[in-house]
Amino acid sequence: MSERIDWFLDAPDGILAADAPELADELLAIGEAVLERWLVAHDREPTDAQVEGFRLLALHRQAAKGDPSFNACRESCRELVYHRNLVKDDPSAEDVVRNLRFGAMVARHLILFIGGKLENSGLGEFCCSSRPLRQDETAQGSARHL
Amino acid sequence: MTGKHKKVAYYPGCALEGTGHAYNRSTKAVGKALDLDLVELKNWNCCGAMEVKNIDPKLQTYLSARNLTIAEDMGFDTVMAPCNGCYHNLKKAEYDLANDEGSREVTERLSSKAGHKTYEAGKVETIHALDWIKDSIGEEGIKARVKNSLKGLKVANYYGCMYTRPRHIFPEKDKGPGSESTLQPHFMDDILAAAGAENVDYPLKTACCGGAHTLSDSDTSTKLVLNLLTTAEACGADVIATECPTCHTGLEMHQVRAEKVLGRKTSVKILYFTQLLGIALGLSQRQVGVQENFSDATDLLHEKGLV
């Protein structure tokens, strides 16, 4: 997938512009594939449901359930959808290539983040910080320390 | 919205007295240049970020509540925290104390042991440095004070993740026109645009930099940061503007590490937004601590005619 992202970033403008809608969908599919891999690696069956019309967002919601630190890539998923929508909304727009490349950069960040989380599940915990708000075991920690 | 927060209690937090010293220096210098009063909290303590929060969140709530109590005792109803981590933790303490009986009980017990009154949620408002400048001076106020326009400087504004996440602890955001947005934050963009900068469209402004894992999982942090840097360059940015000492340090350190370990050199500079604003207000490089950054922006600032 990373090689394909590199292709998006290096391909001539004309090539990207010619197939912009299909390429925008491909970027979304890359995002879905990344989240699918995370779920499969955690013995969960990736959902086919949609949230706000997008499977990517449903997959993100599924992955974040019980793992709030996963929310650290929530905006990346939404940003990917946003750039896909910009391209699909007007494939002949002047900035269509730019939006495809932006989408590719966001997809690359998603790949890196999920890859990092597969190696270190704690990635994203500091920024998300909602773990203590949602998980009971941390409340038990208080009793231990006081 | 302008006119608010002319005089606020200042909570620098641990980072601004250490790795984020340039942020501390530039925040104070900008405040002075804008005729805003910052009164540092007396005898403040760590907000409980990182280790404390992960081990014992209710203790973290108490630690942050104690800082808010100090502000209240000093006669302030507003605390300004420039660090995203501190800002986040003070806001989270407010949320916990308003919504969680257990947190209230622990805070009451520890306050009693420590010999001070228990902080009551809602007595003090926590704001970020971005709110402070946006609300007290506003874009028009900044424009009127600019002596050294940032015109020609292309900036990618990087907010990091803690400034907007999780959404429910920031009830003042997402209120429509004039308010900050958690999904598409824009206060830093607004402030630097008023100072003359050209903000580039940066799609990773709230993406994770892996900052908390910079020691335990350096390789992942380096890759995430490298992507933030290369994306900023691809967007045409000369500079990444930061508003968090953890993000700032992470970006600087991993920029160096990316070159050494991955052989990938990036030339985008990293400056606190207060440093950029300070320069626009006519302050010197030294006054805003540019020399304290790892990312040496001197040549760029010269090239752009800013110093």
PDB file of C-alpha atoms in Angstrom, chain B residues 8-288:
ATOM      1  CA  VAL B   8      -5.531  36.036  33.192  1.00  0.00           C
ATOM      2  CA  ALA B   9      -3.812  33.601  35.501  1.00  0.00           C
ATOM      3  CA  TYR B  10      -0.922  31.929  33.710  1.00  0.00           C
ATOM      4  CA  TYR B  11      -0.203  28.238  34.082  1.00  0.00           C
ATOM      5  CA  PRO B  12       3.052  27.469  32.239  1.00  0.00           C
ATOM      6  CA  GLY B  13       3.224  23.822  33.314  1.00  0.00           C
ATOM      7  CA  CYS B  14       6.383  21.748  33.496  1.00  0.00           C
ATOM      8  CA  ALA B  15       7.151  21.616  29.777  1.00  0.00           C
ATOM      9  CA  LEU B  16       7.325  25.367  29.360  1.00  0.00           C
ATOM     10  CA  GLU B  17       9.949  25.516  32.063  1.00  0.00           C
ATOM     11  CA  GLY B  18      11.954  22.801  30.319  1.00  0.00           C
ATOM     12  CA  THR B  19      11.961  21.737  26.697  1.00  0.00           C
ATOM     13  CA  GLY B  20       9.318  24.301  25.813  1.00  0.00           C
ATOM     14  CA  HIS B  21      11.226  27.249  27.212  1.00  0.00           C
ATOM     15  CA  ALA B  22      11.026  29.122  23.914  1.00  0.00           C
ATOM     16  CA  TYR B  23       7.237  28.833  24.081  1.00  0.00           C
ATOM     17  CA  ASN B  24       7.259  30.283  27.595  1.00  0.00           C
ATOM     18  CA  ARG B  25       9.531  33.124  26.555  1.00  0.00           C
ATOM     19  CA  SER B  26       7.589  33.948  23.400  1.00  0.00           C
ATOM     20  CA  THR B  27       4.192  33.714  25.107  1.00  0.00           C
ATOM     21  CA  LYS B  28       5.261  36.167  27.780  1.00  0.00           C
ATOM     22  CA  ALA B  29       6.870  38.464  25.211  1.00  0.00           C
ATOM     23  CA  VAL B  30       3.769  38.451  23.017  1.00  0.00           C
ATOM     24  CA  GLY B  31       1.579  39.171  26.041  1.00  0.00           C
ATOM     25  CA  LYS B  32       3.725  42.146  26.922  1.00  0.00           C
ATOM     26  CA  ALA B  33       3.713  43.418  23.339  1.00  0.00           C
ATOM     27  CA  LEU B  34      -0.072  43.170  23.268  1.00  0.00           C
ATOM     28  CA  ASP B  35      -0.521  44.838  26.680  1.00  0.00           C
ATOM     29  CA  LEU B  36      -2.030  41.705  28.139  1.00  0.00           C
ATOM     30  CA  ASP B  37      -1.369  40.722  31.736  1.00  0.00           C
ATOM     31  CA  LEU B  38      -0.218  37.237  32.626  1.00  0.00           C
ATOM     32  CA  VAL B  39      -0.034  36.526  36.340  1.00  0.00           C
ATOM     33  CA  GLU B  40       1.681  33.225  37.010  1.00  0.00           C
ATOM     34  CA  LEU B  41      -0.035  30.897  39.456  1.00  0.00           C
ATOM     35  CA  LYS B  42       1.777  30.789  42.772  1.00  0.00           C
ATOM     36  CA  ASN B  43       3.197  27.444  43.788  1.00  0.00           C
ATOM     37  CA  TRP B  44       1.555  25.577  40.917  1.00  0.00           C
ATOM     38  CA  ASN B  45       2.073  21.855  40.483  1.00  0.00           C
ATOM     39  CA  CYS B  46       2.263  19.383  37.612  1.00  0.00           C
ATOM     40  CA  CYS B  47      -1.127  18.917  35.945  1.00  0.00           C
ATOM     41  CA  GLY B  48      -0.686  15.151  36.097  1.00  0.00           C
ATOM     42  CA  ALA B  49      -0.034  14.554  32.429  1.00  0.00           C
ATOM     43  CA  MET B  50       1.400  11.332  31.086  1.00  0.00           C
ATOM     44  CA  GLU B  51       2.356   8.951  33.879  1.00  0.00           C
ATOM     45  CA  VAL B  52      -0.001  10.167  36.590  1.00  0.00           C
ATOM     46  CA  LYS B  53      -2.957  10.249  34.258  1.00  0.00           C
ATOM     47  CA  ASN B  54      -2.292   6.770  32.970  1.00  0.00           C
ATOM     48  CA  ILE B  55      -1.737   5.240  36.389  1.00  0.00           C
ATOM     49  CA  ASP B  56      -4.313   7.096  38.417  1.00  0.00           C
ATOM     50  CA  PRO B  57      -6.698   9.438  36.599  1.00  0.00           C
ATOM     51  CA  LYS B  58      -8.445  10.599  39.773  1.00  0.00           C
ATOM     52  CA  LEU B  59      -5.156  11.718  41.244  1.00  0.00           C
ATOM     53  CA  GLN B  60      -4.572  13.625  38.019  1.00  0.00           C
ATOM     54  CA  THR B  61      -7.947  15.281  38.446  1.00  0.00           C
ATOM     55  CA  TYR B  62      -6.968  16.394  41.932  1.00  0.00           C
ATOM     56  CA  LEU B  63      -3.603  17.745  40.752  1.00  0.00           C
ATOM     57  CA  SER B  64      -5.265  19.834  38.072  1.00  0.00           C
ATOM     58  CA  ALA B  65      -8.022  20.898  40.469  1.00  0.00           C
ATOM     59  CA  ARG B  66      -5.402  22.173  42.895  1.00  0.00           C
ATOM     60  CA  ASN B  67      -4.058  24.503  40.210  1.00  0.00           C
ATOM     61  CA  LEU B  68      -7.566  25.774  39.559  1.00  0.00           C
ATOM     62  CA  THR B  69      -8.048  26.340  43.297  1.00  0.00           C
ATOM     63  CA  ILE B  70      -4.902  28.450  43.348  1.00  0.00           C
ATOM     64  CA  ALA B  71      -6.237  30.547  40.477  1.00  0.00           C
ATOM     65  CA  GLU B  72      -9.510  31.034  42.312  1.00  0.00           C
ATOM     66  CA  ASP B  73      -7.715  31.993  45.512  1.00  0.00           C
ATOM     67  CA  MET B  74      -5.689  34.540  43.553  1.00  0.00           C
ATOM     68  CA  GLY B  75      -8.942  36.111  42.395  1.00  0.00           C
ATOM     69  CA  PHE B  76      -8.970  34.833  38.824  1.00  0.00           C
ATOM     70  CA  ASP B  77     -11.822  33.273  36.931  1.00  0.00           C
ATOM     71  CA  THR B  78      -9.636  32.327  33.946  1.00  0.00           C
ATOM     72  CA  VAL B  79      -6.462  30.279  33.634  1.00  0.00           C
ATOM     73  CA  MET B  80      -4.453  30.335  30.422  1.00  0.00           C
ATOM     74  CA  ALA B  81      -2.412  27.202  29.667  1.00  0.00           C
ATOM     75  CA  PRO B  82      -0.333  27.315  26.442  1.00  0.00           C
ATOM     76  CA  CYS B  83       0.617  23.627  26.572  1.00  0.00           C
ATOM     77  CA  ASN B  84      -1.907  21.354  24.902  1.00  0.00           C
ATOM     78  CA  GLY B  85      -1.332  18.708  27.563  1.00  0.00           C
ATOM     79  CA  CYS B  86      -1.914  21.098  30.466  1.00  0.00           C
ATOM     80  CA  TYR B  87      -4.860  22.752  28.761  1.00  0.00           C
ATOM     81  CA  HIS B  88      -6.356  19.359  28.078  1.00  0.00           C
ATOM     82  CA  ASN B  89      -5.848  18.121  31.629  1.00  0.00           C
ATOM     83  CA  LEU B  90      -7.311  21.195  33.299  1.00  0.00           C
ATOM     84  CA  LYS B  91     -10.340  20.939  31.014  1.00  0.00           C
ATOM     85  CA  LYS B  92     -10.638  17.234  31.735  1.00  0.00           C
ATOM     86  CA  ALA B  93     -10.516  17.892  35.476  1.00  0.00           C
ATOM     87  CA  GLU B  94     -13.417  20.310  35.091  1.00  0.00           C
ATOM     88  CA  TYR B  95     -15.332  17.653  33.206  1.00  0.00           C
ATOM     89  CA  ASP B  96     -14.561  14.947  35.745  1.00  0.00           C
ATOM     90  CA  LEU B  97     -15.507  17.097  38.705  1.00  0.00           C
ATOM     91  CA  ALA B  98     -18.767  18.070  37.066  1.00  0.00           C
ATOM     92  CA  ASN B  99     -19.680  14.565  35.975  1.00  0.00           C
ATOM     93  CA  ASP B 100     -18.030  11.986  38.165  1.00  0.00           C
ATOM     94  CA  GLU B 101     -18.870  11.587  41.827  1.00  0.00           C
ATOM     95  CA  GLY B 102     -15.786   9.443  42.405  1.00  0.00           C
ATOM     96  CA  SER B 103     -13.480  12.186  41.139  1.00  0.00           C
ATOM     97  CA  ARG B 104     -15.211  14.706  43.389  1.00  0.00           C
ATOM     98  CA  GLU B 105     -14.764  12.471  46.432  1.00  0.00           C
ATOM     99  CA  VAL B 106     -11.075  11.875  45.746  1.00  0.00           C
ATOM    100  CA  THR B 107     -10.440  15.569  45.136  1.00  0.00           C
ATOM    101  CA  GLU B 108     -12.266  16.478  48.338  1.00  0.00           C
ATOM    102  CA  ARG B 109     -10.308  13.945  50.349  1.00  0.00           C
ATOM    103  CA  LEU B 110      -6.921  14.980  48.975  1.00  0.00           C
ATOM    104  CA  SER B 111      -7.705  18.680  49.265  1.00  0.00           C
ATOM    105  CA  SER B 112      -8.589  18.155  52.889  1.00  0.00           C
ATOM    106  CA  LYS B 113      -5.357  16.234  53.503  1.00  0.00           C
ATOM    107  CA  ALA B 114      -3.371  18.977  51.776  1.00  0.00           C
ATOM    108  CA  GLY B 115      -5.139  21.618  53.839  1.00  0.00           C
ATOM    109  CA  HIS B 116      -6.849  23.681  51.168  1.00  0.00           C
ATOM    110  CA  LYS B 117     -10.412  24.077  50.035  1.00  0.00           C
ATOM    111  CA  THR B 118     -11.897  21.718  47.462  1.00  0.00           C
ATOM    112  CA  TYR B 119     -12.165  23.110  43.979  1.00  0.00           C
ATOM    113  CA  GLU B 120     -15.707  23.268  42.680  1.00  0.00           C
ATOM    114  CA  ALA B 121     -16.214  22.732  38.943  1.00  0.00           C
ATOM    115  CA  GLY B 122     -17.153  25.837  37.014  1.00  0.00           C
ATOM    116  CA  LYS B 123     -15.397  28.396  39.199  1.00  0.00           C
ATOM    117  CA  VAL B 124     -12.496  28.905  36.810  1.00  0.00           C
ATOM    118  CA  GLU B 125     -12.416  28.730  33.031  1.00  0.00           C
ATOM    119  CA  THR B 126      -9.393  27.196  31.341  1.00  0.00           C
ATOM    120  CA  ILE B 127      -8.336  28.642  28.017  1.00  0.00           C
ATOM    121  CA  HIS B 128      -5.506  27.946  25.595  1.00  0.00           C
ATOM    122  CA  ALA B 129      -3.002  30.567  24.413  1.00  0.00           C
ATOM    123  CA  LEU B 130      -4.902  30.607  21.121  1.00  0.00           C
ATOM    124  CA  ASP B 131      -8.164  31.560  22.894  1.00  0.00           C
ATOM    125  CA  TRP B 132      -6.296  34.138  24.927  1.00  0.00           C
ATOM    126  CA  ILE B 133      -4.976  36.023  21.897  1.00  0.00           C
ATOM    127  CA  LYS B 134      -8.004  35.489  19.692  1.00  0.00           C
ATOM    128  CA  ASP B 135     -10.461  36.630  22.350  1.00  0.00           C
ATOM    129  CA  SER B 136      -8.471  39.461  23.862  1.00  0.00           C
ATOM    130  CA  ILE B 137      -7.009  41.046  20.740  1.00  0.00           C
ATOM    131  CA  GLY B 138      -8.768  39.494  17.748  1.00  0.00           C
ATOM    132  CA  GLU B 139      -7.648  39.552  14.151  1.00  0.00           C
ATOM    133  CA  GLU B 140      -8.304  43.227  13.652  1.00  0.00           C
ATOM    134  CA  GLY B 141      -6.356  44.062  16.786  1.00  0.00           C
ATOM    135  CA  ILE B 142      -3.428  41.995  15.567  1.00  0.00           C
ATOM    136  CA  LYS B 143      -3.515  43.607  12.131  1.00  0.00           C
ATOM    137  CA  ALA B 144      -3.405  47.030  13.753  1.00  0.00           C
ATOM    138  CA  ARG B 145      -0.324  46.071  15.766  1.00  0.00           C
ATOM    139  CA  VAL B 146       1.708  44.313  13.059  1.00  0.00           C
ATOM    140  CA  LYS B 147       5.056  46.035  12.501  1.00  0.00           C
ATOM    141  CA  ASN B 148       6.783  43.294  10.570  1.00  0.00           C
ATOM    142  CA  SER B 149       4.260  41.485   8.416  1.00  0.00           C
ATOM    143  CA  LEU B 150       4.748  37.764   7.862  1.00  0.00           C
ATOM    144  CA  LYS B 151       3.780  38.349   4.242  1.00  0.00           C
ATOM    145  CA  GLY B 152       5.397  35.794   1.986  1.00  0.00           C
ATOM    146  CA  LEU B 153       5.818  33.239   4.741  1.00  0.00           C
ATOM    147  CA  LYS B 154       3.912  30.047   4.025  1.00  0.00           C
ATOM    148  CA  VAL B 155       2.764  28.346   7.196  1.00  0.00           C
ATOM    149  CA  ALA B 156       1.298  24.914   7.918  1.00  0.00           C
ATOM    150  CA  ASN B 157      -0.584  25.214  11.200  1.00  0.00           C
ATOM    151  CA  TYR B 158      -0.231  22.059  13.252  1.00  0.00           C
ATOM    152  CA  TYR B 159      -2.605  21.796  16.220  1.00  0.00           C
ATOM    153  CA  GLY B 160      -1.810  18.248  17.263  1.00  0.00           C
ATOM    154  CA  CYS B 161      -4.377  15.986  18.781  1.00  0.00           C
ATOM    155  CA  MET B 162      -4.931  17.094  22.378  1.00  0.00           C
ATOM    156  CA  TYR B 163      -6.214  20.551  21.508  1.00  0.00           C
ATOM    157  CA  THR B 164      -9.400  19.044  20.108  1.00  0.00           C
ATOM    158  CA  ARG B 165      -9.734  15.593  21.581  1.00  0.00           C
ATOM    159  CA  PRO B 166     -11.831  14.183  23.162  1.00  0.00           C
ATOM    160  CA  ARG B 167     -14.526  16.536  22.046  1.00  0.00           C
ATOM    161  CA  HIS B 168     -16.754  16.418  25.105  1.00  0.00           C
ATOM    162  CA  ILE B 169     -14.289  18.173  27.404  1.00  0.00           C
ATOM    163  CA  PHE B 170     -14.365  21.289  25.195  1.00  0.00           C
ATOM    164  CA  PRO B 171     -17.997  22.441  25.408  1.00  0.00           C
ATOM    165  CA  GLU B 172     -17.139  25.917  24.166  1.00  0.00           C
ATOM    166  CA  LYS B 173     -15.956  24.589  20.806  1.00  0.00           C
ATOM    167  CA  ASP B 174     -18.130  23.717  17.816  1.00  0.00           C
ATOM    168  CA  LYS B 175     -20.620  26.468  18.627  1.00  0.00           C
ATOM    169  CA  GLY B 176     -20.688  27.785  15.084  1.00  0.00           C
ATOM    170  CA  PRO B 177     -19.333  31.052  13.689  1.00  0.00           C
ATOM    171  CA  GLY B 178     -16.699  32.608  15.908  1.00  0.00           C
ATOM    172  CA  SER B 179     -16.046  29.491  17.943  1.00  0.00           C
ATOM    173  CA  GLU B 180     -13.210  27.062  17.558  1.00  0.00           C
ATOM    174  CA  SER B 181     -13.862  23.807  15.716  1.00  0.00           C
ATOM    175  CA  THR B 182     -12.669  20.434  16.931  1.00  0.00           C
ATOM    176  CA  LEU B 183     -12.717  18.923  13.449  1.00  0.00           C
ATOM    177  CA  GLN B 184     -11.178  21.835  11.583  1.00  0.00           C
ATOM    178  CA  PRO B 185      -9.471  24.059  14.139  1.00  0.00           C
ATOM    179  CA  HIS B 186      -8.692  27.503  12.777  1.00  0.00           C
ATOM    180  CA  PHE B 187      -7.710  29.886  15.603  1.00  0.00           C
ATOM    181  CA  MET B 188      -3.984  29.606  14.841  1.00  0.00           C
ATOM    182  CA  ASP B 189      -4.702  30.059  11.142  1.00  0.00           C
ATOM    183  CA  ASP B 190      -6.737  33.184  11.936  1.00  0.00           C
ATOM    184  CA  ILE B 191      -4.098  34.685  14.209  1.00  0.00           C
ATOM    185  CA  LEU B 192      -1.179  34.102  11.839  1.00  0.00           C
ATOM    186  CA  ALA B 193      -3.167  35.226   8.810  1.00  0.00           C
ATOM    187  CA  ALA B 194      -3.875  38.464  10.678  1.00  0.00           C
ATOM    188  CA  ALA B 195      -0.114  38.731  11.182  1.00  0.00           C
ATOM    189  CA  GLY B 196       0.305  38.526   7.408  1.00  0.00           C
ATOM    190  CA  ALA B 197       1.228  34.857   6.970  1.00  0.00           C
ATOM    191  CA  GLU B 198      -0.026  32.769   4.099  1.00  0.00           C
ATOM    192  CA  ASN B 199      -1.559  29.638   5.606  1.00  0.00           C
ATOM    193  CA  VAL B 200      -1.304  26.569   3.428  1.00  0.00           C
ATOM    194  CA  ASP B 201      -4.047  23.987   3.346  1.00  0.00           C
ATOM    195  CA  TYR B 202      -2.584  21.323   5.623  1.00  0.00           C
ATOM    196  CA  PRO B 203      -4.589  18.101   5.810  1.00  0.00           C
ATOM    197  CA  LEU B 204      -2.783  16.717   8.867  1.00  0.00           C
ATOM    198  CA  LYS B 205      -3.316  19.593  11.270  1.00  0.00           C
ATOM    199  CA  THR B 206      -4.822  17.367  13.984  1.00  0.00           C
ATOM    200  CA  ALA B 207      -3.039  14.101  13.125  1.00  0.00           C
ATOM    201  CA  CYS B 208      -1.142  12.169  15.766  1.00  0.00           C
ATOM    202  CA  CYS B 209       2.616  12.811  15.918  1.00  0.00           C
ATOM    203  CA  GLY B 210       3.271   9.855  18.218  1.00  0.00           C
ATOM    204  CA  GLY B 211       4.625  12.302  20.758  1.00  0.00           C
ATOM    205  CA  ALA B 212       3.889  10.179  23.793  1.00  0.00           C
ATOM    206  CA  HIS B 213       5.845   7.296  22.305  1.00  0.00           C
ATOM    207  CA  THR B 214       8.903   9.202  21.379  1.00  0.00           C
ATOM    208  CA  LEU B 215      11.000   7.222  23.870  1.00  0.00           C
ATOM    209  CA  SER B 216       9.244   3.870  23.913  1.00  0.00           C
ATOM    210  CA  ASP B 217       8.653   3.590  20.178  1.00  0.00           C
ATOM    211  CA  SER B 218      10.938   6.079  18.500  1.00  0.00           C
ATOM    212  CA  ASP B 219      10.750   4.494  15.074  1.00  0.00           C
ATOM    213  CA  THR B 220       6.995   4.914  14.856  1.00  0.00           C
ATOM    214  CA  SER B 221       7.195   8.492  16.101  1.00  0.00           C
ATOM    215  CA  THR B 222       9.900   9.263  13.564  1.00  0.00           C
ATOM    216  CA  LYS B 223       7.821   7.883  10.699  1.00  0.00           C
ATOM    217  CA  LEU B 224       4.711   9.786  11.792  1.00  0.00           C
ATOM    218  CA  VAL B 225       6.663  13.019  12.201  1.00  0.00           C
ATOM    219  CA  LEU B 226       8.448  12.540   8.897  1.00  0.00           C
ATOM    220  CA  ASN B 227       5.079  12.239   7.214  1.00  0.00           C
ATOM    221  CA  LEU B 228       3.921  15.439   8.919  1.00  0.00           C
ATOM    222  CA  LEU B 229       7.061  17.190   7.689  1.00  0.00           C
ATOM    223  CA  THR B 230       6.989  15.897   4.124  1.00  0.00           C
ATOM    224  CA  THR B 231       3.280  16.643   3.845  1.00  0.00           C
ATOM    225  CA  ALA B 232       3.874  20.202   5.020  1.00  0.00           C
ATOM    226  CA  GLU B 233       6.578  20.541   2.379  1.00  0.00           C
ATOM    227  CA  ALA B 234       4.329  19.081  -0.265  1.00  0.00           C
ATOM    228  CA  CYS B 235       1.730  21.666   0.714  1.00  0.00           C
ATOM    229  CA  GLY B 236       4.309  24.368   0.063  1.00  0.00           C
ATOM    230  CA  ALA B 237       4.953  25.350   3.674  1.00  0.00           C
ATOM    231  CA  ASP B 238       8.141  27.087   4.762  1.00  0.00           C
ATOM    232  CA  VAL B 239       7.265  26.633   8.400  1.00  0.00           C
ATOM    233  CA  ILE B 240       5.165  24.407  10.618  1.00  0.00           C
ATOM    234  CA  ALA B 241       3.615  26.523  13.357  1.00  0.00           C
ATOM    235  CA  THR B 242       3.045  24.684  16.616  1.00  0.00           C
ATOM    236  CA  GLU B 243       1.073  25.399  19.766  1.00  0.00           C
ATOM    237  CA  CYS B 244       2.167  22.526  21.974  1.00  0.00           C
ATOM    238  CA  PRO B 245       5.600  21.866  23.481  1.00  0.00           C
ATOM    239  CA  THR B 246       5.240  18.096  23.105  1.00  0.00           C
ATOM    240  CA  CYS B 247       4.400  18.354  19.416  1.00  0.00           C
ATOM    241  CA  HIS B 248       7.050  20.978  18.869  1.00  0.00           C
ATOM    242  CA  THR B 249       9.805  18.978  20.543  1.00  0.00           C
ATOM    243  CA  GLY B 250       8.675  15.811  18.777  1.00  0.00           C
ATOM    244  CA  LEU B 251       8.740  17.467  15.384  1.00  0.00           C
ATOM    245  CA  GLU B 252      12.174  18.956  15.963  1.00  0.00           C
ATOM    246  CA  MET B 253      13.780  15.849  17.451  1.00  0.00           C
ATOM    247  CA  HIS B 254      12.363  13.463  14.889  1.00  0.00           C
ATOM    248  CA  GLN B 255      13.245  15.755  12.023  1.00  0.00           C
ATOM    249  CA  VAL B 256      16.856  15.258  13.073  1.00  0.00           C
ATOM    250  CA  ARG B 257      16.318  11.544  13.688  1.00  0.00           C
ATOM    251  CA  ALA B 258      14.591  11.041  10.333  1.00  0.00           C
ATOM    252  CA  GLU B 259      17.661  12.401   8.622  1.00  0.00           C
ATOM    253  CA  LYS B 260      20.054  10.286  10.668  1.00  0.00           C
ATOM    254  CA  VAL B 261      18.114   7.025  10.783  1.00  0.00           C
ATOM    255  CA  LEU B 262      16.041   7.105   7.628  1.00  0.00           C
ATOM    256  CA  GLY B 263      18.301   9.303   5.547  1.00  0.00           C
ATOM    257  CA  ARG B 264      15.400  11.598   4.752  1.00  0.00           C
ATOM    258  CA  LYS B 265      16.209  15.284   5.036  1.00  0.00           C
ATOM    259  CA  THR B 266      13.404  17.809   5.274  1.00  0.00           C
ATOM    260  CA  SER B 267      13.908  21.534   5.268  1.00  0.00           C
ATOM    261  CA  VAL B 268      10.628  22.841   6.678  1.00  0.00           C
ATOM    262  CA  LYS B 269      11.233  24.871   9.850  1.00  0.00           C
ATOM    263  CA  ILE B 270       9.331  24.504  13.104  1.00  0.00           C
ATOM    264  CA  LEU B 271       8.361  27.521  15.177  1.00  0.00           C
ATOM    265  CA  TYR B 272       5.848  28.176  17.921  1.00  0.00           C
ATOM    266  CA  PHE B 273       2.978  30.325  16.725  1.00  0.00           C
ATOM    267  CA  THR B 274       3.863  32.775  19.484  1.00  0.00           C
ATOM    268  CA  GLN B 275       7.350  33.119  17.993  1.00  0.00           C
ATOM    269  CA  LEU B 276       5.910  33.949  14.591  1.00  0.00           C
ATOM    270  CA  LEU B 277       3.362  36.332  16.073  1.00  0.00           C
ATOM    271  CA  GLY B 278       6.046  37.965  18.202  1.00  0.00           C
ATOM    272  CA  ILE B 279       8.233  38.593  15.162  1.00  0.00           C
ATOM    273  CA  ALA B 280       5.235  40.088  13.371  1.00  0.00           C
ATOM    274  CA  LEU B 281       4.694  42.383  16.334  1.00  0.00           C
ATOM    275  CA  GLY B 282       8.247  43.652  15.968  1.00  0.00           C
ATOM    276  CA  LEU B 283       9.979  41.556  18.616  1.00  0.00           C
ATOM    277  CA  SER B 284      13.490  40.319  17.962  1.00  0.00           C
ATOM    278  CA  GLN B 285      14.471  36.697  17.331  1.00  0.00           C
ATOM    279  CA  ARG B 286      16.098  36.644  20.735  1.00  0.00           C
ATOM    280  CA  GLN B 287      13.035  38.034  22.500  1.00  0.00           C
ATOM    281  CA  VAL B 288      10.922  35.158  21.179  1.00  0.00           C
TER     282      VAL B 288
END
